[in-house]
Amino acid sequence: MTAFAVLGVSAQGKSNELRIYSIDVEGGQSTLLVGPAGTSLLVDTGWGDNNGRDAGRIEAAMNDAGVTKLDYVLITHFHTDHVGGVPNLVQRVKVGEFLDHGENREDSEITRHDYAAYIKAVGKTPRRIVHPGDTVDIPGLTTIVLTADGEHIAAVPGVKPTPNPYCASEPKWELDTTENPRSTGILVRYGKFRFLDLGDLTKAKEIPLVCPENLIGHVDLYLVNHHGFNLSNTRAFVDAIHPRVAIMNNGAHKAGSPEAWQTVHESPGLEDLWMVHTAEDSDAAHNSAAPLIANLKDGADGAYFKVVAHADGSFSVTNSRTGQTKEY
Ligand SMILES: [Zn+2]
Ligand SMILES: [Zn+2]
């Protein structure tokens, strides 16, 4: 084992930036974060099979970032569009440590199968079960687990809880019995910049994070919960976290629901809603403008968003399809 492996820091990929890649895995999640010291965290791995399609797209993002191994892979929950890609990925990429919420909690054939395949693929690689309040050691960043296995953090260090006026009008939501409300969610800070990724957290578990008091505060970048399904993205939650920019990792025919799109789009303070795909089952009024979409209807797939964030809170989003960058 090399000294770099002991430290959990890659020698390559250093910069004075936090880079975040929202990789196109066709309506699943795979998000690559590379900290200023070159430490890498991959949140979810997309789907399995398809000749290793999603692992190939993850490798392409790693190449762009200049990283050759993944220091951490965090699996938010055991749905196939998040964990299914692990067996393909470990054949191609070295992983330092896997992080997840513990055993599969969903009583379904597919999650049992995917969980077993995940455990087999992890093999002898270190695996850590994370709980709310735990941190992930990425030099230069503060990475805090907010949710895991249905539990949530009581208070976020450095955030003063504030009353949330949007709670009063929020309906009471039923808890579902899938893996979604078990999602491991993280808040990542780089100086003043704040990024939120809560996996597929559903409405009943969004509310305790923001009602009666908002525990999270405002964020700069919000990876839209659950690919923009309307089972997630309550108004009380989205309005409270007050994102400047949102990225929806929908597929062409998955999620990107009109209701969730509308809630995020009209949330106070939002400057742009970027979409990984055109939501083809939705209408033009509930899709973003073409420059904000990575993969258009009838176009080639695989385009991604690259976010480059600075400690002063400024950041940019590049659409790999167009090569155009927008500054915030
Ligand atoms: Zn999902
Ligand atoms: Zn899910």
CSV table of C-alpha atoms and ligand atoms in Angstrom, one decimal:
chain,number,residue,atom,x,y,z
A,1,MET,CA,0.0,0.0,0.0
A,2,THR,CA,1.4,3.4,-0.9
A,3,ALA,CA,1.5,6.4,1.4
A,4,PHE,CA,-1.1,8.1,-0.8
A,5,ALA,CA,-3.5,5.2,-0.2
A,6,VAL,CA,-3.0,5.4,3.5
A,7,LEU,CA,-3.9,9.1,3.5
A,8,GLY,CA,-6.8,8.5,1.2
A,9,VAL,CA,-5.6,11.2,-1.1
A,10,SER,CA,-4.8,10.8,-4.8
A,11,ALA,CA,-1.6,12.4,-5.9
A,12,GLN,CA,-3.4,13.7,-9.0
A,13,GLY,CA,-6.2,16.0,-9.6
A,14,LYS,CA,-5.2,18.8,-7.2
A,15,SER,CA,-6.7,22.3,-7.7
A,16,ASN,CA,-8.1,25.1,-5.7
A,17,GLU,CA,-11.6,24.0,-6.6
A,18,LEU,CA,-14.3,21.6,-5.8
A,19,ARG,CA,-15.4,19.8,-9.0
A,20,ILE,CA,-18.8,18.1,-9.2
A,21,TYR,CA,-19.8,16.0,-12.2
A,22,SER,CA,-23.4,15.1,-12.7
A,23,ILE,CA,-22.9,12.0,-14.9
A,24,ASP,CA,-25.6,10.9,-17.3
A,25,VAL,CA,-26.7,7.4,-16.2
A,26,GLU,CA,-30.0,7.6,-17.9
A,27,GLY,CA,-32.2,8.5,-14.9
A,28,GLY,CA,-30.1,7.0,-12.2
A,29,GLN,CA,-27.6,8.8,-10.0
A,30,SER,CA,-23.9,9.0,-10.4
A,31,THR,CA,-22.2,12.2,-9.0
A,32,LEU,CA,-18.4,12.6,-8.9
A,33,LEU,CA,-16.9,15.0,-6.4
A,34,VAL,CA,-13.3,15.9,-6.5
A,35,GLY,CA,-12.0,18.1,-3.6
A,36,PRO,CA,-9.2,20.7,-3.8
A,37,ALA,CA,-6.6,18.1,-2.7
A,38,GLY,CA,-7.7,15.7,-5.4
A,39,THR,CA,-9.7,13.4,-3.1
A,40,SER,CA,-12.6,11.8,-4.9
A,41,LEU,CA,-16.0,10.8,-3.7
A,42,LEU,CA,-18.5,9.1,-6.1
A,43,VAL,CA,-22.1,9.2,-5.0
A,44,ASP,CA,-23.8,6.2,-6.6
A,45,THR,CA,-22.8,4.2,-9.7
A,46,GLY,CA,-25.8,4.2,-12.0
A,47,TRP,CA,-27.2,1.0,-13.5
A,48,GLY,CA,-25.5,-2.3,-14.1
A,49,ASP,CA,-25.0,-4.2,-17.4
A,50,ASN,CA,-25.4,-2.4,-20.7
A,51,ASN,CA,-21.9,-3.5,-21.4
A,52,GLY,CA,-20.6,-1.4,-18.5
A,53,ARG,CA,-22.0,1.8,-20.0
A,54,ASP,CA,-22.3,3.7,-16.7
A,55,ALA,CA,-18.9,2.6,-15.5
A,56,GLY,CA,-17.5,3.9,-18.7
A,57,ARG,CA,-19.2,7.3,-18.3
A,58,ILE,CA,-17.9,7.5,-14.7
A,59,GLU,CA,-14.3,6.8,-16.0
A,60,ALA,CA,-14.7,9.5,-18.6
A,61,ALA,CA,-15.6,12.0,-15.8
A,62,MET,CA,-12.6,10.7,-13.7
A,63,ASN,CA,-10.4,11.3,-16.7
A,64,ASP,CA,-11.6,14.9,-17.1
A,65,ALA,CA,-10.9,15.5,-13.4
A,66,GLY,CA,-7.5,13.8,-13.5
A,67,VAL,CA,-8.2,11.2,-10.9
A,68,THR,CA,-7.2,7.5,-11.4
A,69,LYS,CA,-8.9,5.9,-8.4
A,70,LEU,CA,-12.0,6.6,-6.3
A,71,ASP,CA,-11.1,7.3,-2.6
A,72,TYR,CA,-14.8,6.8,-1.6
A,73,VAL,CA,-17.9,5.4,-3.2
A,74,LEU,CA,-21.1,6.3,-1.3
A,75,ILE,CA,-24.2,4.3,-2.1
A,76,THR,CA,-27.2,6.3,-1.1
A,77,HIS,CA,-29.6,3.3,-1.2
A,78,PHE,CA,-30.0,-0.1,-2.8
A,79,HIS,CA,-32.1,0.7,-5.8
A,80,THR,CA,-30.7,-0.6,-9.1
A,81,ASP,CA,-30.2,2.8,-10.7
A,82,HIS,CA,-27.8,3.7,-7.8
A,83,VAL,CA,-26.1,0.5,-6.7
A,84,GLY,CA,-26.5,-1.6,-9.9
A,85,GLY,CA,-23.3,-0.2,-11.5
A,86,VAL,CA,-21.0,-1.3,-8.6
A,87,PRO,CA,-20.0,-4.8,-10.1
A,88,ASN,CA,-19.0,-3.2,-13.4
A,89,LEU,CA,-17.3,-0.3,-11.7
A,90,VAL,CA,-15.0,-2.4,-9.5
A,91,GLN,CA,-13.8,-4.3,-12.6
A,92,ARG,CA,-12.4,-1.1,-14.0
A,93,VAL,CA,-11.7,1.3,-11.1
A,94,LYS,CA,-9.9,0.9,-7.7
A,95,VAL,CA,-12.1,2.0,-4.8
A,96,GLY,CA,-10.6,3.1,-1.4
A,97,GLU,CA,-13.7,2.7,0.7
A,98,PHE,CA,-17.5,2.0,0.3
A,99,LEU,CA,-20.0,4.0,2.4
A,100,ASP,CA,-23.6,3.0,2.8
A,101,HIS,CA,-26.5,3.0,5.2
A,102,GLY,CA,-26.3,-0.6,6.2
A,103,GLU,CA,-28.3,-3.6,5.0
A,104,ASN,CA,-31.1,-3.5,2.4
A,105,ARG,CA,-34.5,-2.7,4.0
A,106,GLU,CA,-36.7,-3.2,1.0
A,107,ASP,CA,-38.7,-6.4,0.7
A,108,SER,CA,-38.3,-6.9,-3.1
A,109,GLU,CA,-36.6,-9.4,-5.3
A,110,ILE,CA,-34.6,-6.7,-7.2
A,111,THR,CA,-33.2,-5.0,-4.1
A,112,ARG,CA,-32.2,-8.3,-2.5
A,113,HIS,CA,-30.4,-9.3,-5.7
A,114,ASP,CA,-28.7,-5.9,-6.1
A,115,TYR,CA,-27.7,-5.8,-2.4
A,116,ALA,CA,-26.1,-9.3,-2.6
A,117,ALA,CA,-24.3,-8.3,-5.8
A,118,TYR,CA,-23.0,-5.2,-4.1
A,119,ILE,CA,-21.7,-7.0,-1.1
A,120,LYS,CA,-20.0,-9.5,-3.4
A,121,ALA,CA,-18.5,-6.7,-5.5
A,122,VAL,CA,-17.2,-4.8,-2.3
A,123,GLY,CA,-15.3,-8.0,-1.4
A,124,LYS,CA,-12.3,-7.1,0.7
A,125,THR,CA,-12.5,-3.3,0.0
A,126,PRO,CA,-13.2,-1.5,3.3
A,127,ARG,CA,-16.9,-0.7,3.9
A,128,ARG,CA,-18.2,1.8,6.4
A,129,ILE,CA,-21.8,2.1,7.5
A,130,VAL,CA,-22.6,5.7,8.0
A,131,HIS,CA,-25.1,7.4,10.3
A,132,PRO,CA,-26.5,11.0,10.5
A,133,GLY,CA,-23.8,13.3,11.8
A,134,ASP,CA,-20.9,11.3,10.5
A,135,THR,CA,-18.4,12.9,8.2
A,136,VAL,CA,-16.4,11.9,5.2
A,137,ASP,CA,-12.8,12.9,5.3
A,138,ILE,CA,-12.2,14.9,2.2
A,139,PRO,CA,-9.4,17.5,2.8
A,140,GLY,CA,-10.6,21.0,2.1
A,141,LEU,CA,-14.3,20.1,2.4
A,142,THR,CA,-16.7,19.5,5.1
A,143,THR,CA,-18.9,16.5,4.2
A,144,ILE,CA,-21.6,15.7,6.6
A,145,VAL,CA,-24.1,12.9,6.5
A,146,LEU,CA,-27.6,14.4,7.1
A,147,THR,CA,-29.8,11.3,6.5
A,148,ALA,CA,-29.2,7.5,6.6
A,149,ASP,CA,-31.4,4.5,7.0
A,150,GLY,CA,-34.5,6.6,7.7
A,151,GLU,CA,-32.8,8.7,10.5
A,152,HIS,CA,-31.8,12.3,10.2
A,153,ILE,CA,-29.3,14.7,11.9
A,154,ALA,CA,-30.6,16.6,14.9
A,155,ALA,CA,-28.5,19.7,14.1
A,156,VAL,CA,-26.0,20.5,11.4
A,157,PRO,CA,-22.8,22.0,12.9
A,158,GLY,CA,-22.5,25.6,11.9
A,159,VAL,CA,-26.1,26.0,10.9
A,160,LYS,CA,-28.5,27.9,13.1
A,161,PRO,CA,-32.0,26.3,12.7
A,162,THR,CA,-34.6,28.9,11.6
A,163,PRO,CA,-38.4,28.7,11.6
A,164,ASN,CA,-39.8,27.7,8.2
A,165,PRO,CA,-42.8,29.6,7.1
A,166,TYR,CA,-43.6,27.1,4.3
A,167,CYS,CA,-44.4,24.3,6.8
A,168,ALA,CA,-47.9,25.5,7.7
A,169,SER,CA,-49.3,24.9,4.2
A,170,GLU,CA,-47.5,21.5,3.7
A,171,PRO,CA,-49.8,18.4,3.7
A,172,LYS,CA,-48.8,15.4,5.8
A,173,TRP,CA,-47.1,12.8,3.6
A,174,GLU,CA,-47.2,9.0,4.1
A,175,LEU,CA,-44.0,7.2,4.6
A,176,ASP,CA,-43.2,4.6,1.9
A,177,THR,CA,-41.6,1.2,2.6
A,178,THR,CA,-39.0,1.3,-0.2
A,179,GLU,CA,-35.3,2.0,0.1
A,180,ASN,CA,-35.9,5.6,-1.0
A,181,PRO,CA,-36.6,7.2,2.5
A,182,ARG,CA,-33.6,5.3,3.7
A,183,SER,CA,-31.3,7.3,1.4
A,184,THR,CA,-28.0,8.5,2.7
A,185,GLY,CA,-27.9,12.2,2.1
A,186,ILE,CA,-24.9,14.5,2.4
A,187,LEU,CA,-24.2,18.2,2.7
A,188,VAL,CA,-20.9,19.3,1.3
A,189,ARG,CA,-19.3,22.6,2.1
A,190,TYR,CA,-16.3,24.2,0.4
A,191,GLY,CA,-15.7,27.5,2.1
A,192,LYS,CA,-19.0,29.4,1.5
A,193,PHE,CA,-20.2,27.0,-1.2
A,194,ARG,CA,-22.8,24.4,-0.2
A,195,PHE,CA,-24.0,21.4,-2.2
A,196,LEU,CA,-26.9,19.1,-1.2
A,197,ASP,CA,-27.4,15.5,-2.4
A,198,LEU,CA,-30.1,13.5,-0.6
A,199,GLY,CA,-30.4,10.6,-3.1
A,200,ASP,CA,-34.0,9.5,-3.5
A,201,LEU,CA,-35.3,10.8,-0.2
A,202,THR,CA,-39.1,11.0,-0.3
A,203,LYS,CA,-41.5,13.6,0.9
A,204,ALA,CA,-42.2,12.2,4.4
A,205,LYS,CA,-38.4,12.3,5.2
A,206,GLU,CA,-37.8,15.7,3.6
A,207,ILE,CA,-40.1,17.4,6.0
A,208,PRO,CA,-38.3,16.6,9.3
A,209,LEU,CA,-35.2,18.3,7.8
A,210,VAL,CA,-37.0,21.6,7.4
A,211,CYS,CA,-40.0,21.6,9.7
A,212,PRO,CA,-40.8,23.1,12.0
A,213,GLU,CA,-37.3,24.5,11.7
A,214,ASN,CA,-35.0,24.4,8.7
A,215,LEU,CA,-31.9,22.5,9.9
A,216,ILE,CA,-30.0,22.7,6.6
A,217,GLY,CA,-30.1,26.4,5.8
A,218,HIS,CA,-29.6,27.6,2.2
A,219,VAL,CA,-27.6,25.8,-0.4
A,220,ASP,CA,-25.9,26.9,-3.6
A,221,LEU,CA,-26.4,23.8,-5.6
A,222,TYR,CA,-29.2,21.2,-5.1
A,223,LEU,CA,-29.1,17.9,-6.8
A,224,VAL,CA,-32.9,17.5,-7.1
A,225,ASN,CA,-34.2,14.7,-4.9
A,226,HIS,CA,-35.2,11.5,-6.6
A,227,HIS,CA,-34.5,12.6,-10.2
A,228,GLY,CA,-37.4,15.0,-10.0
A,229,PHE,CA,-40.1,12.5,-9.2
A,230,ASN,CA,-43.2,14.0,-7.6
A,231,LEU,CA,-42.9,11.5,-4.7
A,232,SER,CA,-40.2,13.9,-3.5
A,233,ASN,CA,-39.6,17.7,-3.6
A,234,THR,CA,-42.2,19.1,-1.3
A,235,ARG,CA,-42.6,22.8,-1.5
A,236,ALA,CA,-41.7,23.3,2.2
A,237,PHE,CA,-38.4,21.5,1.6
A,238,VAL,CA,-37.3,23.1,-1.7
A,239,ASP,CA,-38.3,26.6,-0.7
A,240,ALA,CA,-36.5,26.3,2.6
A,241,ILE,CA,-33.2,25.2,1.2
A,242,HIS,CA,-33.4,28.1,-1.3
A,243,PRO,CA,-31.0,26.7,-4.0
A,244,ARG,CA,-29.4,29.2,-6.4
A,245,VAL,CA,-29.0,26.4,-9.0
A,246,ALA,CA,-30.5,23.0,-9.2
A,247,ILE,CA,-29.5,19.9,-11.3
A,248,MET,CA,-32.2,17.4,-12.0
A,249,ASN,CA,-30.8,13.9,-12.9
A,250,ASN,CA,-33.9,12.7,-14.7
A,251,GLY,CA,-33.9,10.3,-17.7
A,252,ALA,CA,-35.6,10.8,-21.0
A,253,HIS,CA,-38.6,8.8,-19.8
A,254,LYS,CA,-37.9,8.7,-16.1
A,255,ALA,CA,-38.9,11.3,-13.4
A,256,GLY,CA,-38.6,14.9,-14.4
A,257,SER,CA,-42.3,15.2,-13.4
A,258,PRO,CA,-44.1,18.5,-14.2
A,259,GLU,CA,-45.1,19.0,-10.6
A,260,ALA,CA,-41.5,18.6,-9.2
A,261,TRP,CA,-40.1,20.6,-12.1
A,262,GLN,CA,-42.5,23.4,-11.3
A,263,THR,CA,-41.8,23.4,-7.5
A,264,VAL,CA,-38.0,23.6,-8.1
A,265,HIS,CA,-38.3,26.1,-11.0
A,266,GLU,CA,-40.4,28.6,-9.0
A,267,SER,CA,-38.6,28.2,-5.7
A,268,PRO,CA,-37.5,31.6,-4.3
A,269,GLY,CA,-33.9,32.5,-5.3
A,270,LEU,CA,-33.5,29.9,-8.0
A,271,GLU,CA,-31.4,31.1,-11.0
A,272,ASP,CA,-31.4,28.0,-13.1
A,273,LEU,CA,-32.7,24.5,-13.3
A,274,TRP,CA,-30.4,22.2,-15.3
A,275,MET,CA,-31.7,18.9,-16.6
A,276,VAL,CA,-29.6,15.8,-17.5
A,277,HIS,CA,-32.2,14.9,-20.1
A,278,THR,CA,-35.2,16.4,-21.8
A,279,ALA,CA,-38.2,15.0,-19.9
A,280,GLU,CA,-39.9,13.6,-23.0
A,281,ASP,CA,-43.1,12.6,-21.3
A,282,SER,CA,-43.6,16.1,-19.9
A,283,ASP,CA,-44.4,19.2,-21.9
A,284,ALA,CA,-42.4,22.2,-23.1
A,285,ALA,CA,-43.7,24.4,-20.2
A,286,HIS,CA,-42.1,21.9,-17.8
A,287,ASN,CA,-38.7,21.5,-19.4
A,288,SER,CA,-35.8,23.9,-19.2
A,289,ALA,CA,-34.4,25.7,-22.2
A,290,ALA,CA,-32.2,23.6,-24.5
A,291,PRO,CA,-28.9,25.2,-23.4
A,292,LEU,CA,-29.7,24.0,-19.8
A,293,ILE,CA,-30.3,20.4,-20.9
A,294,ALA,CA,-27.3,18.0,-21.3
A,295,ASN,CA,-29.0,15.3,-23.4
A,296,LEU,CA,-31.7,16.4,-25.9
A,297,LYS,CA,-34.5,14.4,-27.4
A,298,ASP,CA,-33.2,12.5,-30.4
A,299,GLY,CA,-29.6,13.5,-29.6
A,300,ALA,CA,-26.7,11.3,-28.5
A,301,ASP,CA,-26.6,10.5,-24.8
A,302,GLY,CA,-23.8,10.6,-22.2
A,303,ALA,CA,-23.4,14.4,-21.9
A,304,TYR,CA,-22.8,15.6,-18.3
A,305,PHE,CA,-22.7,18.7,-16.2
A,306,LYS,CA,-19.4,19.8,-14.6
A,307,VAL,CA,-19.6,22.2,-11.7
A,308,VAL,CA,-16.5,24.1,-10.6
A,309,ALA,CA,-16.9,25.7,-7.2
A,310,HIS,CA,-14.7,28.1,-5.3
A,311,ALA,CA,-14.3,28.7,-1.6
A,312,ASP,CA,-15.8,32.2,-1.9
A,313,GLY,CA,-19.1,30.6,-3.0
A,314,SER,CA,-18.9,31.4,-6.7
A,315,PHE,CA,-19.2,28.5,-9.1
A,316,SER,CA,-19.8,27.6,-12.7
A,317,VAL,CA,-21.8,25.0,-14.6
A,318,THR,CA,-20.5,23.6,-17.9
A,319,ASN,CA,-22.8,21.6,-20.2
A,320,SER,CA,-20.5,19.0,-21.9
A,321,ARG,CA,-22.9,18.8,-24.9
A,322,THR,CA,-22.5,22.5,-25.8
A,323,GLY,CA,-19.2,23.2,-24.1
A,324,GLN,CA,-20.8,26.3,-22.7
A,325,THR,CA,-20.2,27.5,-19.2
A,326,LYS,CA,-22.4,29.7,-17.0
A,327,GLU,CA,-21.0,31.6,-14.0
A,328,TYR,CA,-22.8,32.1,-10.7
B,1,ZN,ZN,-33.2,6.6,-8.2
B,2,ZN,ZN,-34.5,4.9,-5.3
